């Protein structure tokens, strides 16, 4: 698991230090620069590739959805941060994160510590 040093975490609060906080799904995404005809540079996040669902499932544990659960609650439960729901969404075949919890009794995948490539943690690991 990648450990973020305290001084590096402090950079998350410094404007311009990097475009996304280290807990963001875009933290590891390469930043591209497009030059407009007038010479103005426009920065953008390049494509974020997800692992194949088969690979993600091998590096995950099952969770049975309970009635009334929400993706943010799962993020809090498994990662200690409600904003980390996207890690669970990445490991499942959903287009809308609400699909993760809309069917009580359905089994979904939750990434393990170290998780699939591009993941940064899993159940029981607090990030941030």
N, CA and C of each residue as an Amber inpcrd file, in Angstrom:
protein
   384
   0.8350000  -1.1800000   0.0000000   0.0000000   0.0000000   0.0000000
   0.8790000   1.2430000   0.0000000   0.5140000   2.2080000  -0.7780000
   1.2430000   3.4560000  -0.8660000   0.9260000   4.3200000   0.3470000
   1.9430000   4.7470000   1.0710000   1.7470000   5.5840000   2.2500000
   2.0610000   7.0320000   1.8690000   1.1640000   7.9320000   2.2300000
   1.3650000   9.3490000   1.9430000   1.9580000  10.0000000   3.1800000
   3.1100000  10.5960000   3.0120000   3.7840000  11.2640000   4.1200000
   2.9880000  12.4980000   4.5300000   3.0500000  12.8730000   5.8210000
   2.2810000  14.0310000   6.2920000   2.5510000  15.3100000   5.4960000
   3.8010000  15.5650000   5.1220000   4.0980000  16.7840000   4.3680000
   3.4920000  16.7240000   2.9700000   3.3750000  15.5240000   2.3900000
   2.7380000  15.4020000   1.0790000   1.2420000  15.6360000   1.1930000
   0.6190000  15.1460000   2.2650000  -0.8150000  15.3360000   2.4760000
  -1.1130000  16.8230000   2.6180000  -0.2060000  17.5740000   3.2260000
  -0.4060000  19.0070000   3.3870000  -0.4910000  19.7070000   2.0350000
   0.1380000  19.1440000   1.0190000   0.0830000  19.7420000  -0.3140000
  -1.3250000  19.7470000  -0.8820000  -2.1960000  18.8470000  -0.4010000
  -3.5740000  18.8080000  -0.8820000  -4.2870000  20.1350000  -0.6380000
  -3.8630000  20.8900000   0.3760000  -4.5080000  22.1530000   0.7190000
  -3.8370000  23.3620000   0.0660000  -2.7560000  23.1450000  -0.6780000
  -2.0400000  24.2540000  -1.3100000  -2.5500000  24.4200000  -2.7400000
  -3.1900000  25.5660000  -3.0470000  -3.6900000  25.7740000  -4.4020000
  -2.5740000  25.6620000  -5.4330000  -2.8240000  24.8920000  -6.4760000
  -1.8520000  24.7410000  -7.5520000  -0.8000000  23.6800000  -7.3120000
  -0.7580000  23.0680000  -6.1090000   0.2550000  22.0470000  -5.8260000
   0.0770000  20.8440000  -6.7580000  -1.1330000  20.4210000  -6.9370000
  -1.5050000  19.4270000  -7.9360000  -2.9990000  19.5640000  -8.1430000
  -3.5130000  19.1600000  -9.2880000  -4.9050000  19.4630000  -9.6070000
  -5.9560000  18.7120000  -8.7940000  -5.6230000  17.5440000  -8.2610000
  -6.6130000  16.7540000  -7.5300000  -6.0290000  16.2790000  -6.2090000
  -6.8530000  16.2130000  -5.1570000  -6.3640000  15.6730000  -3.8850000
  -5.9740000  14.2180000  -4.0470000  -5.1160000  13.7350000  -3.1940000
  -4.6260000  12.3570000  -3.3040000  -5.7220000  11.3240000  -3.0930000
  -6.8440000  11.7010000  -2.4890000  -7.9480000  10.7640000  -2.2990000
  -8.8970000  10.7240000  -3.5040000  -8.6610000  11.5890000  -4.4870000
  -9.5350000  11.6600000  -5.6550000  -9.2620000  10.5130000  -6.6270000
 -10.3100000  10.1040000  -7.3380000 -10.1310000   9.0750000  -8.3630000
  -9.2410000   9.5750000  -9.4940000  -9.0260000  10.8760000  -9.5860000
  -8.2070000  11.4430000 -10.6500000  -6.7830000  11.7850000 -10.2050000
  -6.4150000  11.4430000  -8.9710000  -5.1010000  11.8090000  -8.4330000
  -3.9530000  11.2410000  -9.2580000  -4.1230000  10.0490000  -9.8020000
  -3.0480000   9.4110000 -10.5640000  -3.1580000   9.6310000 -12.0700000
  -4.1990000  10.3500000 -12.5050000  -4.4330000  10.5620000 -13.9290000
  -3.4340000  11.5860000 -14.4710000  -2.9090000  11.3040000 -15.6310000
  -1.9720000  12.2270000 -16.2740000  -2.7190000  13.4910000 -16.7080000
  -2.0790000  14.6260000 -16.5320000  -2.6650000  15.9090000 -16.9210000
  -2.1000000  16.2930000 -18.2850000  -3.0000000  16.5710000 -19.2090000
  -2.6000000  17.0060000 -20.5480000  -2.7300000  18.5180000 -20.6600000
  -2.0890000  19.0740000 -21.6770000  -2.1710000  20.5070000 -21.9220000
  -2.5250000  20.7130000 -23.3870000  -3.6010000  21.4560000 -23.6290000
  -4.0230000  21.8090000 -24.9860000  -3.7160000  23.2860000 -25.1900000
  -3.0720000  23.5930000 -26.2930000  -2.7450000  24.9900000 -26.5870000
  -3.7820000  25.5300000 -27.5770000  -4.4620000  26.5900000 -27.1600000
  -5.4720000  27.2390000 -27.9970000  -4.7740000  28.0370000 -29.1000000
  -5.5060000  28.3740000 -30.1690000  -4.8970000  29.1550000 -31.2620000
  -4.2560000  30.4560000 -30.7970000  -4.7940000  31.0550000 -29.7220000
  -4.2090000  32.3050000 -29.2280000  -3.0240000  32.0800000 -28.2890000
  -2.6250000  30.8050000 -28.0930000  -1.4830000  30.4840000 -27.2450000
  -1.8470000  30.1540000 -25.8070000  -3.0950000  30.3390000 -25.4310000
  -3.5390000  30.0140000 -24.0810000  -3.4600000  28.5060000 -23.8630000
  -2.9160000  28.0990000 -22.7190000  -2.8410000  26.6800000 -22.3940000
  -4.0290000  26.2910000 -21.5260000  -4.6600000  25.1780000 -21.8970000
  -5.7880000  24.6510000 -21.1380000  -5.3920000  23.2660000 -20.6510000
  -5.3790000  23.0810000 -19.3210000  -5.0310000  21.7820000 -18.7470000
  -6.2860000  20.9300000 -18.6300000  -6.1170000  19.6160000 -18.8070000
  -7.2390000  18.6950000 -18.6930000  -6.7360000  17.3460000 -18.1910000
  -7.6450000  16.6080000 -17.5670000  -7.3110000  15.2660000 -17.0910000
  -7.4620000  14.2960000 -18.2560000  -6.4200000  13.5170000 -18.5070000
  -6.5000000  12.5130000 -19.5580000  -7.3700000  11.3550000 -19.0990000
  -7.6360000  10.4430000 -19.9750000  -8.5350000   9.3230000 -19.6910000
  -8.0550000   8.4930000 -18.5090000  -8.9890000   8.1340000 -17.6470000
  -8.7110000   7.2710000 -16.4970000  -9.2070000   5.8790000 -16.8560000
  -8.2900000   4.9450000 -16.9940000  -8.6540000   3.5910000 -17.3870000
  -8.9560000   2.7470000 -16.1570000  -9.9750000   1.9370000 -16.2510000
 -10.3680000   1.0420000 -15.1680000  -9.8550000  -0.3570000 -15.4520000
  -9.6750000  -1.1610000 -14.4080000  -9.2600000  -2.5470000 -14.6240000
 -10.4120000  -3.3280000 -15.2480000 -10.0800000  -4.4320000 -15.8900000
 -11.1360000  -5.3310000 -16.3700000 -11.9000000  -5.8090000 -15.1530000
 -13.2050000  -5.9600000 -15.2790000 -14.0170000  -6.3900000 -14.1370000
 -13.5640000  -7.7390000 -13.6100000 -13.0880000  -8.6190000 -14.4850000
 -12.5980000  -9.9250000 -14.0360000 -11.3940000  -9.7590000 -13.1210000
 -10.5030000  -8.8400000 -13.4500000  -9.3200000  -8.5830000 -12.6190000
  -9.7190000  -7.9420000 -11.2940000 -10.6690000  -7.0150000 -11.3550000
 -11.1200000  -6.3410000 -10.1430000 -11.7740000  -7.3470000  -9.1940000
 -12.5480000  -8.2860000  -9.7360000 -13.2470000  -9.2690000  -8.8970000
 -12.2690000 -10.1760000  -8.1640000 -11.1250000 -10.4690000  -8.7740000
 -10.1180000 -11.3200000  -8.1320000  -9.4770000 -10.6240000  -6.9380000
  -9.4770000  -9.3120000  -6.9230000  -8.8390000  -8.5290000  -5.8710000
  -9.8880000  -7.8460000  -4.9970000 -11.0230000  -8.5340000  -4.7640000
 -12.1200000  -7.9200000  -4.0150000 -12.7750000  -8.9390000  -3.0920000
 -13.5400000  -8.4180000  -2.1430000 -14.3490000  -9.2870000  -1.2970000
 -15.8110000  -8.9680000  -1.5640000 -16.6950000  -9.9360000  -1.3380000
 -18.1100000  -9.7000000  -1.6180000 -18.8000000  -8.9200000  -0.4970000
 -19.7740000  -8.1350000  -0.8720000 -20.6220000  -7.4200000   0.0870000
 -22.0600000  -7.5960000  -0.3800000 -22.9300000  -8.0290000   0.5310000
 -24.3430000  -8.1610000   0.2140000 -25.0420000  -6.8670000   0.6130000
 -25.6950000  -6.2460000  -0.3580000 -26.3530000  -4.9600000  -0.1620000
 -27.5580000  -5.1180000   0.7670000 -27.6450000  -4.2250000   1.7520000
 -28.7850000  -4.1820000   2.6700000 -29.7590000  -3.0940000   2.2090000
 -30.9950000  -3.2300000   2.6000000 -32.0140000  -2.2450000   2.2530000
 -31.6270000  -0.8800000   2.8110000 -31.6930000   0.1330000   1.9770000
 -31.4080000   1.4930000   2.4080000 -29.9540000   1.9030000   2.3560000
 -29.0530000   0.9780000   2.0230000 -27.6310000   1.3480000   1.9400000
 -27.4020000   2.2910000   0.7630000 -26.3790000   3.1270000   0.9180000
 -25.9950000   4.0620000  -0.1460000 -24.5020000   3.8890000  -0.4270000
 -24.0750000   4.2550000  -1.6350000 -22.6480000   4.1510000  -1.9680000
 -21.7370000   4.9000000  -0.9990000 -22.1470000   6.0810000  -0.5480000
 -21.2930000   6.8420000   0.3770000 -21.1380000   6.1220000   1.7130000
 -22.1790000   5.4160000   2.1410000 -22.0830000   4.6490000   3.3850000
 -21.0850000   3.5050000   3.2380000 -21.0700000   2.8870000   2.0720000
 -20.1020000   1.8140000   1.8280000 -18.6770000   2.3720000   1.8020000
 -18.5070000   3.5520000   1.2170000 -17.1930000   4.1950000   1.2250000
 -16.7050000   4.4320000   2.6420000 -17.5990000   4.9140000   3.4990000
 -17.2450000   5.1390000   4.9000000 -16.9270000   3.8310000   5.6010000
 -17.7590000   2.8320000   5.3940000 -17.5830000   1.5420000   6.0770000
 -16.2740000   0.8680000   5.7010000 -15.9750000   0.8170000   4.4190000
 -14.8140000   0.0530000   3.9670000 -13.5310000   0.8590000   3.8410000
 -13.6330000   2.1870000   3.6580000 -12.4360000   2.9970000   3.4450000
 -12.2680000   4.1120000   4.4580000 -13.2620000   4.2840000   5.3460000
 -13.1740000   5.3470000   6.3420000 -13.4100000   6.7230000   5.7730000
 -13.9780000   6.7990000   4.5650000 -14.2100000   8.0740000   3.8940000
 -15.3840000   7.9040000   2.9390000 -16.4930000   8.6110000   3.1560000
 -17.6510000   8.4410000   2.2830000 -17.3750000   8.8200000   0.8340000
 -16.3850000   9.6620000   0.6130000 -16.0290000  10.0680000  -0.7460000
 -15.3150000   8.9880000  -1.5520000 -14.9920000   7.8680000  -0.9180000
 -14.2680000   6.7930000  -1.6070000 -15.1940000   5.7510000  -2.2310000
 -16.4990000   6.0570000  -2.3110000 -17.4590000   5.1460000  -2.9530000
 -17.0220000   4.7720000  -4.3520000 -16.2960000   5.6520000  -5.0230000
 -15.8990000   5.4120000  -6.4050000 -15.0040000   4.1830000  -6.5440000
 -14.2580000   3.8260000  -5.5070000 -13.4240000   2.6170000  -5.5650000
 -14.3040000   1.3840000  -5.7290000 -15.4180000   1.3750000  -5.0210000
 -16.3500000   0.2440000  -5.1090000 -17.0510000   0.2680000  -6.4650000
 -17.4470000   1.4510000  -6.9200000 -18.0990000   1.5630000  -8.2300000
 -17.1680000   1.0780000  -9.3420000 -15.8770000   1.3940000  -9.2440000
 -14.9170000   0.9600000 -10.2690000 -14.8140000  -0.5570000 -10.3610000
 -15.0680000  -1.2550000  -9.2660000 -14.9200000  -2.7130000  -9.2340000
 -16.1930000  -3.4490000  -9.6460000 -17.2310000  -2.7080000 -10.0230000
 -18.5160000  -3.3140000 -10.3520000 -19.0240000  -2.8010000 -11.6980000
 -19.8820000  -3.5920000 -12.3560000 -20.3890000  -3.1880000 -13.6760000
 -21.5720000  -2.2170000 -13.5670000 -21.3100000  -0.9850000 -13.1190000
 -22.3620000   0.0200000 -12.9870000 -21.9770000   1.2910000 -13.7470000
 -22.9710000   1.9570000 -14.2940000 -22.7390000   3.2490000 -14.9330000
 -23.0800000   4.3860000 -13.9750000 -24.0580000   4.1470000 -13.1130000
 -24.5040000   5.1200000 -12.1280000 -24.1910000   4.5280000 -10.7510000
 -23.4820000   5.2430000  -9.8760000 -23.1250000   4.6820000  -8.5690000
 -24.3200000   4.2260000  -7.7440000 -25.4840000   4.8190000  -7.9670000
 -26.6710000   4.4000000  -7.2210000 -27.0610000   2.9530000  -7.5430000
 -26.6040000   2.4580000  -8.6970000 -26.8780000   1.0700000  -9.0620000
 -26.1940000   0.0870000  -8.1120000 -25.1620000   0.5330000  -7.4150000
 -24.4640000  -0.3390000  -6.4700000 -25.3960000  -0.8510000  -5.3770000
 -26.3010000   0.0080000  -4.9290000 -27.1090000  -0.3190000  -3.7560000
 -28.6120000  -0.3210000  -4.0170000 -29.0300000  -0.2720000  -5.2750000
 -30.4730000  -0.1770000  -5.5310000 -31.2140000  -1.5050000  -5.3950000
 -30.5010000  -2.6260000  -5.2930000 -31.1370000  -3.9450000  -5.1660000
 -30.6790000  -4.6400000  -3.8880000 -31.4570000  -4.5280000  -2.7910000
 -31.0850000  -5.2490000  -1.5650000 -30.9230000  -6.7400000  -1.8420000
 -29.9050000  -7.3300000  -1.2220000 -29.6210000  -8.7480000  -1.4130000
 -28.6290000  -9.0230000  -2.5230000 -28.3860000  -8.0370000  -3.3830000
 -27.4190000  -8.2140000  -4.4670000 -26.0040000  -8.2170000  -3.8900000
 -25.1260000  -9.0110000  -4.4760000 -23.7380000  -9.0740000  -4.0380000
 -22.8870000  -8.1940000  -4.9490000 -22.1080000  -7.3050000  -4.3370000
 -21.1950000  -6.4450000  -5.0850000 -19.7690000  -6.6970000  -4.6080000
 -18.8020000  -6.2440000  -5.3920000 -17.3800000  -6.4230000  -5.0670000
 -16.8380000  -5.1690000  -4.3850000 -16.0350000  -5.3760000  -3.3350000
 -15.3540000  -4.2860000  -2.6400000 -13.8530000  -4.5630000  -2.7440000
 -13.0710000  -3.6430000  -3.3430000 -11.6330000  -3.8800000  -3.5180000
 -10.9070000  -4.1600000  -2.2010000  -9.9490000  -5.0760000  -2.2590000
  -9.1200000  -5.4240000  -1.1030000  -8.0080000  -4.4040000  -0.9090000
  -7.3480000  -4.4200000   0.2570000  -6.1830000  -3.5430000   0.4360000
  -5.1790000  -3.7780000  -0.6780000  -4.6920000  -2.7130000  -1.2460000
  -3.7880000  -2.8120000  -2.3830000  -4.5770000  -2.9220000  -3.6550000
  -5.7520000  -3.5560000  -3.5620000  -6.7210000  -3.6410000  -4.6420000
  -6.1680000  -3.9030000  -6.0120000  -6.9700000  -3.5920000  -6.9960000
  -6.5790000  -3.7880000  -8.3740000  -5.6940000  -2.6350000  -8.8210000
  -4.9890000  -2.7900000  -9.9330000  -4.1040000  -1.7230000 -10.3880000
  -4.8320000  -0.3910000 -10.4650000  -4.2220000   0.6230000  -9.8850000
  -4.8370000   1.9370000  -9.8700000  -5.5990000   2.2020000  -8.5880000
  -5.8340000   1.1550000  -7.8010000  -6.5220000   1.3200000  -6.5300000
  -5.5320000   1.7170000  -5.4530000  -6.0350000   2.3240000  -4.3660000
  -5.1020000   2.6930000  -3.2920000  -5.6890000   2.3280000  -1.9400000
  -5.9480000   1.0590000  -1.7600000  -6.4420000   0.6460000  -0.4500000
  -7.6700000  -0.2040000  -0.5690000  -8.2230000  -0.5220000   0.5580000
  -9.4030000  -1.3520000   0.5660000  -9.9860000  -1.4260000   1.9520000
 -10.8270000  -2.4250000   2.2070000 -11.4940000  -2.5270000   3.4980000
 -10.5210000  -2.4510000   4.6640000 -10.8700000  -1.6420000   5.6360000
 -10.0540000  -1.5050000   6.8340000  -8.9040000  -0.5390000   6.6810000
  -8.7090000   0.0350000   5.5010000  -7.6130000   0.9570000   5.2630000
  -8.1680000   2.3650000   5.2070000  -7.6570000   3.2340000   6.0580000
  -8.1110000   4.6230000   6.0380000  -7.1810000   5.4140000   5.1410000
  -7.7410000   6.1060000   4.1830000  -6.9570000   6.9510000   3.2870000
  -7.2660000   8.3950000   3.6110000  -6.2180000   9.1610000   3.8880000
  -6.4290000  10.5800000   4.1440000  -6.5120000  10.9400000   5.5680000
